[in-house]
Tab-separated table of C-alpha atoms in Angstrom:
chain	number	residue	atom	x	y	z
A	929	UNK	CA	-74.109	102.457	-50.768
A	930	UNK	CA	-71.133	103.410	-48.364
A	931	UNK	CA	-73.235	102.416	-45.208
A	932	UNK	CA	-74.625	98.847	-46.706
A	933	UNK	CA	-70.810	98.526	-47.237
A	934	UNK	CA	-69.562	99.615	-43.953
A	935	UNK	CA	-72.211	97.234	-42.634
A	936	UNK	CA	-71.144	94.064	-44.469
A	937	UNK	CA	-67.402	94.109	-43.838
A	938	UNK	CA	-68.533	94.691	-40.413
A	939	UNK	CA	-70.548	91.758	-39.515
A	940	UNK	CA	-67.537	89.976	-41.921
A	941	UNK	CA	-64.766	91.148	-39.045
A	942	UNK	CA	-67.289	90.587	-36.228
A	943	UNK	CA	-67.758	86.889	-37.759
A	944	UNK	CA	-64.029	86.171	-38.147
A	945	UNK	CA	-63.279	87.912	-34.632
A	946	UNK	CA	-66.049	85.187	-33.369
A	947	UNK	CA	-64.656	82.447	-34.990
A	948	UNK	CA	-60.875	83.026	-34.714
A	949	UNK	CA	-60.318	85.063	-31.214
A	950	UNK	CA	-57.474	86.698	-30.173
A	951	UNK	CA	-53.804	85.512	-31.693
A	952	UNK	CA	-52.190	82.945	-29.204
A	953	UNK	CA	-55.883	81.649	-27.773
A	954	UNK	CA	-55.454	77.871	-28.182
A	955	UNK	CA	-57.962	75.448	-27.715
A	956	UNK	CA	-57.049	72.425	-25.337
A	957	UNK	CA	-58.369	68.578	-26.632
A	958	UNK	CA	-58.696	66.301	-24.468
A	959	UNK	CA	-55.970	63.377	-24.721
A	960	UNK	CA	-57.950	60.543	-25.971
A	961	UNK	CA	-59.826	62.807	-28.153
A	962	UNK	CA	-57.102	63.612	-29.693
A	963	UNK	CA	-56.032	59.779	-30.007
A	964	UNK	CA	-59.523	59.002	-31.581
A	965	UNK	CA	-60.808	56.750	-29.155
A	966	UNK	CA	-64.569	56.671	-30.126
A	967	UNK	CA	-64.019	55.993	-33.068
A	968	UNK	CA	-63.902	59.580	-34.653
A	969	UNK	CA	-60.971	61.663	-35.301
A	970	UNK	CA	-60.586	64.579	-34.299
A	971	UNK	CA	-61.663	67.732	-36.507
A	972	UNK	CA	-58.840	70.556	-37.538
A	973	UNK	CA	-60.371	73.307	-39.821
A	974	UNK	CA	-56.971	75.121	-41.804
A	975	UNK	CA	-58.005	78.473	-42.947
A	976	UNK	CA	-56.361	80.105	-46.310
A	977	UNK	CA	-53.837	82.075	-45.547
A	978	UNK	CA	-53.528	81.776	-41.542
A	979	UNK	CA	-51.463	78.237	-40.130
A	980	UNK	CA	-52.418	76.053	-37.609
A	981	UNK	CA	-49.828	74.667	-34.969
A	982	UNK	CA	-51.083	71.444	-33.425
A	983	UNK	CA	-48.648	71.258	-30.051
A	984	UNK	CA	-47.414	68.222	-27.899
A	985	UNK	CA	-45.282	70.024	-25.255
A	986	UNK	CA	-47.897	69.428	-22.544
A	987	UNK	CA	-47.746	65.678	-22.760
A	988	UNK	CA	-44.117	65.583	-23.516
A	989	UNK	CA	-44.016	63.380	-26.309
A	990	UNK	CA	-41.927	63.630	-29.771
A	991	UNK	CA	-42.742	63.400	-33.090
A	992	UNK	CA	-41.191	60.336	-34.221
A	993	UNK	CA	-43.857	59.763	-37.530
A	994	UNK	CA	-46.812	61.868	-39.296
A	995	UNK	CA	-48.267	61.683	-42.462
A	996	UNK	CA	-51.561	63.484	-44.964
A	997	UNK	CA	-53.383	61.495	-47.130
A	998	UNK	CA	-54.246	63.513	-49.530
A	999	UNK	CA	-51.818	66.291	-49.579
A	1000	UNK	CA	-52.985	68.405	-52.674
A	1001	UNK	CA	-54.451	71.015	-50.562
A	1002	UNK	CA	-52.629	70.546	-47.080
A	1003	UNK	CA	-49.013	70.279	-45.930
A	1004	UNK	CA	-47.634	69.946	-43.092
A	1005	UNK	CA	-44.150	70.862	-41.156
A	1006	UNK	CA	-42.010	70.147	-37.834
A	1007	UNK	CA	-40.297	72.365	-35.677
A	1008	UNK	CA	-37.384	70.544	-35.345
A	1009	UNK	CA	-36.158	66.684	-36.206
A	1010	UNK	CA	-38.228	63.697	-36.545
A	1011	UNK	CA	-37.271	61.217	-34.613
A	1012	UNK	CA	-36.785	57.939	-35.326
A	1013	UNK	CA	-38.667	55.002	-33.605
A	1014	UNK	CA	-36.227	52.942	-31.517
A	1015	UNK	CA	-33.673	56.369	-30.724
A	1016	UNK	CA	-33.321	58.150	-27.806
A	1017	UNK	CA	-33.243	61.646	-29.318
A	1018	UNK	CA	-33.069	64.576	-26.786
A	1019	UNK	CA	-31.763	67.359	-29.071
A	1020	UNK	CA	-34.053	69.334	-31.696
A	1021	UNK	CA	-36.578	67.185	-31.302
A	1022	UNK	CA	-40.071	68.063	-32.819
A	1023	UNK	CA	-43.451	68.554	-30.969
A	1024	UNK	CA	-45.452	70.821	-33.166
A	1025	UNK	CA	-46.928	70.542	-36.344
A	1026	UNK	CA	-47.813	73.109	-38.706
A	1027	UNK	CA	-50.471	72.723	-41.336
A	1028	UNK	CA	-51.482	75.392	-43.788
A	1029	UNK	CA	-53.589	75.418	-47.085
A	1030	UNK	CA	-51.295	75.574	-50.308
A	1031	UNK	CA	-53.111	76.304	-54.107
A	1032	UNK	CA	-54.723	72.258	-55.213
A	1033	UNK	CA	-52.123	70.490	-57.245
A	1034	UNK	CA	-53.267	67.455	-59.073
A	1035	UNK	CA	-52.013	64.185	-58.036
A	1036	UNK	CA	-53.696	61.845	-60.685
A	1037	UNK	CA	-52.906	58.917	-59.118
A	1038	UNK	CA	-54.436	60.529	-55.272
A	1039	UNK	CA	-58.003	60.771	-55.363
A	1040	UNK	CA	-59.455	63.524	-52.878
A	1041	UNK	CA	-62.924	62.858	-50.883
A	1042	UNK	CA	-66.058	64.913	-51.365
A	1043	UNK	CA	-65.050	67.678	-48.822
A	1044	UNK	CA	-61.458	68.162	-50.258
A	1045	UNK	CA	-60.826	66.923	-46.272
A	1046	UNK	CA	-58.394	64.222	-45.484
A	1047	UNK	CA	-56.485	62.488	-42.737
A	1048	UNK	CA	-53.405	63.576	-40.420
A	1049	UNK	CA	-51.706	60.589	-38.559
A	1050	UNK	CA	-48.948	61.305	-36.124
A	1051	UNK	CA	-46.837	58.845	-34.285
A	1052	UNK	CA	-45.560	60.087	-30.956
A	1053	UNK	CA	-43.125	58.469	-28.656
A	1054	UNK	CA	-42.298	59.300	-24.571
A	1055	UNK	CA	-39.950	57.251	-22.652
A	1056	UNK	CA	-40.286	54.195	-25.390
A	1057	UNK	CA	-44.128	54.129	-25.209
A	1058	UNK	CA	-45.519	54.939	-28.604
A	1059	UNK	CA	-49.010	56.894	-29.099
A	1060	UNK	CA	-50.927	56.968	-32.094
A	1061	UNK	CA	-53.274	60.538	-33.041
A	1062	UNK	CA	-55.875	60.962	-35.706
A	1063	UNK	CA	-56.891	64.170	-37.097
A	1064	UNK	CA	-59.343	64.552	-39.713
A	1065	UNK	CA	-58.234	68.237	-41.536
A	1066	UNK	CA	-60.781	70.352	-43.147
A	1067	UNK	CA	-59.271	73.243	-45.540
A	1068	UNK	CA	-61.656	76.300	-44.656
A	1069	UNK	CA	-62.194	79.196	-47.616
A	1070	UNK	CA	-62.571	81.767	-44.337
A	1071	UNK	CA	-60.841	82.314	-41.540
A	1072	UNK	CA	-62.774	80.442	-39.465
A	1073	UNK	CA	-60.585	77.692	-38.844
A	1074	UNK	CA	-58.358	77.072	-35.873
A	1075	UNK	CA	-54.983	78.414	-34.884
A	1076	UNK	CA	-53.609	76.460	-31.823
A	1077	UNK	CA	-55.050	73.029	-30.842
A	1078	UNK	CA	-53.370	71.951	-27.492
A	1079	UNK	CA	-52.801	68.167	-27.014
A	1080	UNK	CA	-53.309	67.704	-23.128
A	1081	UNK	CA	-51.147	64.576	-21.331
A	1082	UNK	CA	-53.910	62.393	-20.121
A	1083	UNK	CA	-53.012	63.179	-16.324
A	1084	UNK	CA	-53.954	66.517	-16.921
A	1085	UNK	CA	-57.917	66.029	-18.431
A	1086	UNK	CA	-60.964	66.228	-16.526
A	1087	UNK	CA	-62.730	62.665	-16.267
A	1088	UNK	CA	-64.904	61.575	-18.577
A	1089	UNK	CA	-68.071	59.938	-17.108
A	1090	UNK	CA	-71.497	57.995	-19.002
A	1091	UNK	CA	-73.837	59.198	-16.652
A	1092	UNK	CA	-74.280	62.687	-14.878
A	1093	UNK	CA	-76.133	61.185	-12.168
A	1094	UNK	CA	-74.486	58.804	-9.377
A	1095	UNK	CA	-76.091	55.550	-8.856
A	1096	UNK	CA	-74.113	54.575	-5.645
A	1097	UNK	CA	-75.138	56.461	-2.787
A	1098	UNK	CA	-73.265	55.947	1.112
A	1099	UNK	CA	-75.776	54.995	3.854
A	1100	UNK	CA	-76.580	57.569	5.894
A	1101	UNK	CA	-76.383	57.632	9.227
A	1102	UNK	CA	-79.350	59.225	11.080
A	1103	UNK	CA	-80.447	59.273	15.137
A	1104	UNK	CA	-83.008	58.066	16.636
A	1105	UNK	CA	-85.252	61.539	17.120
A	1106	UNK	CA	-88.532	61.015	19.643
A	1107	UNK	CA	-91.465	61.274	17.161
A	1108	UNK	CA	-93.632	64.392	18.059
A	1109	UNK	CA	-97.406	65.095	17.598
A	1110	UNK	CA	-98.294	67.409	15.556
A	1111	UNK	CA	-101.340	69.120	15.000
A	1112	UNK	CA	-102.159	70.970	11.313
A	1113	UNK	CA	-105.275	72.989	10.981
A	1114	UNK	CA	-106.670	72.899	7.453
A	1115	UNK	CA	-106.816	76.364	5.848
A	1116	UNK	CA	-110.170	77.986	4.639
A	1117	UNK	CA	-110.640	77.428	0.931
A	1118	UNK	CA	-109.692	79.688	-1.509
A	1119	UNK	CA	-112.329	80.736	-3.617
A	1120	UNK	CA	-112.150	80.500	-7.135
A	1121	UNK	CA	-110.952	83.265	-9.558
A	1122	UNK	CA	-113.391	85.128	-11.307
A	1123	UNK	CA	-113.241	84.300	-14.896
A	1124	UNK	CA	-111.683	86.881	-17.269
A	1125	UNK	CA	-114.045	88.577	-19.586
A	1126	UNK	CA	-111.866	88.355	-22.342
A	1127	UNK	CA	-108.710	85.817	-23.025
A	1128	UNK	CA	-105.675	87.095	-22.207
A	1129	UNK	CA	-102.957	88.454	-24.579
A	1130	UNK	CA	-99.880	87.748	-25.246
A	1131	UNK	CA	-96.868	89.745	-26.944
A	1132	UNK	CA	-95.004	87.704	-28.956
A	1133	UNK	CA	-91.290	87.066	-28.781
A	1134	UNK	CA	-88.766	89.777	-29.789
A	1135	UNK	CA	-87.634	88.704	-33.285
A	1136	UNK	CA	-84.033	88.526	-31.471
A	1137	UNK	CA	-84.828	86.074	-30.124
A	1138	UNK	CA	-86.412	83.753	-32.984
A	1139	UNK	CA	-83.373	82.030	-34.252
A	1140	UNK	CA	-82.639	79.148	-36.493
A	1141	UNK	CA	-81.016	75.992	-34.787
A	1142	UNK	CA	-76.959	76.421	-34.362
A	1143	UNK	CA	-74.621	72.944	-35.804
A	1144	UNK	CA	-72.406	71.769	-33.710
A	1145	UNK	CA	-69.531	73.656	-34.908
A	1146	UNK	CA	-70.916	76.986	-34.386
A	1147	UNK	CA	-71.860	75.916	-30.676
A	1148	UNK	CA	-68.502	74.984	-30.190
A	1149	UNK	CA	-67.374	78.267	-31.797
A	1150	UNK	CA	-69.322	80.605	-29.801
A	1151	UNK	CA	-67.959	78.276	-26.436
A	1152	UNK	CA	-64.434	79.309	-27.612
A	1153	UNK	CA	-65.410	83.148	-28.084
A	1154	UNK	CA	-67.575	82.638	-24.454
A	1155	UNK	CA	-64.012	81.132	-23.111
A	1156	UNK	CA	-62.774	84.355	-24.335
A	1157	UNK	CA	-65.027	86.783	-23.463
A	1158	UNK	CA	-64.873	85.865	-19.986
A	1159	UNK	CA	-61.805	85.145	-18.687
A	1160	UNK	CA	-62.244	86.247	-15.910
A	1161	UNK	CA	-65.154	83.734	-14.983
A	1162	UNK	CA	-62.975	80.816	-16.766
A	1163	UNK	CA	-59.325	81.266	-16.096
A	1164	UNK	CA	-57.616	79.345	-18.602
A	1165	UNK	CA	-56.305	75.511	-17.481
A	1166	UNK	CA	-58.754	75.887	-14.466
A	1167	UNK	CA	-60.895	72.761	-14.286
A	1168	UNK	CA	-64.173	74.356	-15.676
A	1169	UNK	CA	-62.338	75.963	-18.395
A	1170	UNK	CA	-60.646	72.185	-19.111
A	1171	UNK	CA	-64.303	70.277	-19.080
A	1172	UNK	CA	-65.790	73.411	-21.573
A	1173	UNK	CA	-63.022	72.525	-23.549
A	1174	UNK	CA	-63.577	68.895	-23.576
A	1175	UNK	CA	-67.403	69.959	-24.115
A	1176	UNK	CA	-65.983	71.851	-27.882
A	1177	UNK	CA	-64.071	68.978	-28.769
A	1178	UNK	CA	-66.991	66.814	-28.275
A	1179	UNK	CA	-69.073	68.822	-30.293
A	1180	UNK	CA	-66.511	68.969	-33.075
A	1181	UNK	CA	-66.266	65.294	-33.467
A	1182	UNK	CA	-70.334	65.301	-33.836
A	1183	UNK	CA	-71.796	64.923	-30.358
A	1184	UNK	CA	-74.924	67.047	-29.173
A	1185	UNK	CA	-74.819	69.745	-26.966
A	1186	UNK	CA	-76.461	67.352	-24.059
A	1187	UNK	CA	-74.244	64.595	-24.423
A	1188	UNK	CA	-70.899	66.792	-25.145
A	1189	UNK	CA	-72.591	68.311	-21.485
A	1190	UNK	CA	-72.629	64.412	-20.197
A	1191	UNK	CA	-69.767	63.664	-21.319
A	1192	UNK	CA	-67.614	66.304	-19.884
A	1193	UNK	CA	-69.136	66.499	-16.703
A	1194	UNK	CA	-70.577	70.229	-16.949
A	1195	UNK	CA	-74.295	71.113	-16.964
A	1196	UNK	CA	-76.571	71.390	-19.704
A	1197	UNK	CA	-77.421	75.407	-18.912
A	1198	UNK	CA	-74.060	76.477	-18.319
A	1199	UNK	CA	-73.092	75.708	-21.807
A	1200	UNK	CA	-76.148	77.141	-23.039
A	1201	UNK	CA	-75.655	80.016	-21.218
A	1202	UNK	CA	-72.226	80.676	-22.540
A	1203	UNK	CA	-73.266	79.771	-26.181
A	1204	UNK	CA	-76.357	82.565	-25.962
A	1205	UNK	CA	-73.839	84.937	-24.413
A	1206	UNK	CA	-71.248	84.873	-27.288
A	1207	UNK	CA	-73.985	85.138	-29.480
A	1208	UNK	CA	-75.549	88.196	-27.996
A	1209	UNK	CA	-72.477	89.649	-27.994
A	1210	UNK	CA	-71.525	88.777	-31.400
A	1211	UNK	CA	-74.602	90.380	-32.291
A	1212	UNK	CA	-73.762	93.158	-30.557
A	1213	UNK	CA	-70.265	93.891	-32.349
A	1214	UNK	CA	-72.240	93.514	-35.217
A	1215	UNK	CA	-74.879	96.683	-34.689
A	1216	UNK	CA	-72.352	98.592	-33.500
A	1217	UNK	CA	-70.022	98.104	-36.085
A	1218	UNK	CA	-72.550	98.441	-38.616
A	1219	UNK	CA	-73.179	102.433	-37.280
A	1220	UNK	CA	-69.435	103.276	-38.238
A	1221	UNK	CA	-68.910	104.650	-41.160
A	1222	UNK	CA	-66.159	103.825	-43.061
A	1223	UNK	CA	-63.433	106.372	-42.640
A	1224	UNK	CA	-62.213	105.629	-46.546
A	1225	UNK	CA	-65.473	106.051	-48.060
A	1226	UNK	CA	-66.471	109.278	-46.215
C-alpha cells in the first residue's frame, strides 16, 4: 500500500517537474508568433494555483491596452500603469502581465467556449508605433501550465524560412584539370551466400521502447525540459536555443514536429533527439523515485 503510494506521487512530481522546470525558466516566443501572424494565436496554459507573467521588456514596448474575453475563470494584472494611446509615458509604465486562475463566477450574460479557454488581447506601443498580440489562454487543473513566456523584439528572432533546402546555388568556379586515363580491373565475383538452414530470428523491441504517439504539446514540453536538462549543450539566448524555442511555439499553435523543424530552421533529428532524451530521463526520475519509500509512511 505505502510503496504503490510512494510510487504514484512520484511519477506525479516527476510529471510536474517535466512539465513546469525549474522557477525562473521562461520560454522565449518568437515575435510574430506572439502577434498571431498565421492566423493562430498563441497558446498560454494558467495552472491553479501557480501565475503566469507574460513579459515585454525585451522588445521594449508598453502596455498601453489588454483585455479577456471571458474572464470567469482568468484575470489578469499589470505591473505598473497602463498607458494611454497618444501619451508619452516614461514613468511606471507596465510591461508584464500576470494571469492566474480564480474559482468560475457566473456571468449570465458571458457565455464561455467548450474548453473554458478564451482570448487575451494586448495593445503595445514603442516610440508611437502600436503592436497588436493575441493569446489564446487555457486554464490547466495541473501544474502543467507555463510560468514565464518571453516576448522577443523581432530583431532578436531567428529567421523563419518555407523551405529547408536552398534553391539558388552560386556557380562554381572550377579549372581546367588534363583528363587522365585510367585503367580499373574488374574484381572476381563474389560468390553467393550459402542459404541459411533455418530463417533467422529476431528479438523483439524492448517494451521501452513501444510507445504511443506524443501531441504536440507534450513534444513541446519535453523540448522545454531537454532545454533544461542540457544547458550546457543549449546556453540560453544562443541561436540554437532561440530556433528550439521557435520550434515549441510552433508546436503549441498546432504545427507538426517536421514543419515546426522547417519552420525554425533546425533539423528534424535534433528535435527528436532532444524530445526522446527528456523522455528517457523523465522516465528515469520516475523508477527511481518510485524505489523511495516514503519517509512519512515508514
Amino acid at each position: 500500500m505505502a510503496r504503490s503510494i510512494a510510487a504514484k506521487l512520484a511519477t506525479g512530481i516527476s510529471l510536474v517537474f517535466l512539465a513546469v522546470g525549474t522557477p525562473g525558466f521562461g520560454l522565449d516566443i518568437p515575435n510574430e508568433v506572439a502577434r498571431g501572424s498565421n492566423g493562430k494565436p498563441f497558446l498560454l496554459r494558467v495552472s491553479r494555483g501557480f501565475g503566469l507573467n507574460v513579459s515585454f521588456l525585451e522588445t521594449g514596448e508598453v502596455i498601453t491596452k489588454a483585455w479577456l474575453d471571458d474572464p470567469s475563470r482568468i484575470v489578469f494584472s499589470v505591473e505598473g500603469n497602463l498607458c494611454p494611446t497618444g501619451q508619452n509615458c516614461t514613468s511606471k509604465v507596465s510591461q508584464i502581465i500576470h494571469l492566474k486562475q480564480i474559482n468560475p463566477i457566473d456571468f449570465p450574460q458571458i457565455p464561455s467556449s467548450a474548453d473554458k479557454s478564451t482570448l487575451l488581447t494586448v495593445i503595445t506601443q514603442k516610440q508611437g508605433k502600436k503592436r497588436i498580440y493575441s493569446f489564446r489562454v487555457v486554464p490547466v487543473q495541473s501544474n502543467g501550465g507555463d510560468n514565464l513566456v518571453n516576448i522577443l523584439s523581432p530583431n532578436s528572432q531567428p529567421v523563419t524560412v518555407s523551405s529547408p533546402v536552398p534553391t539558388d546555388f552560386p556557380e562554381l568556379n572550377i579549372p581546367n584539370i588534363p583528363r587522365q586515363e585510367v585503367r580499373v580491373e574488374t574484381p572476381p565475383p563474389i560468390p553467393s551466400p550459402v542459404p541459411a538452414s533455418s530463417p533467422p530470428s529476431f528479438k523483439p523491441l524492448p517494451t521501452s521502447s513501444v510507445t504511443r504517439h506524443l501531441t504536440n504539446g507534450e513534444q513541446a514540453d519535453f523540448l522545454v525540459s531537454g532545454l533544461m536538462w542540457r544547458k550546457s549543450d543549449y546556453p540560453r539566448r544562443s541561436g540554437q536555443w532561440r530556433r528550439i524555442n521557435t520550434a515549441i511555439a510552433l508546436l503549441r499553435q498546432g504545427e507538426s514536429l517536421n514543419n515546426a523543424a522547417i519552420k525554425a530552421k533546425v533539423p528534424l533529428d535534433e528535435l527528436q533527439s532532444l524530445v526522446n532524451f527528456a523522455r528517457g530521463r523523465n522516465s528515469d526520475l520516475i523508477r527511481t523515485n518510485a524505489q523511495k519509500p516514503l519517509s512519512f509512511l515508514d
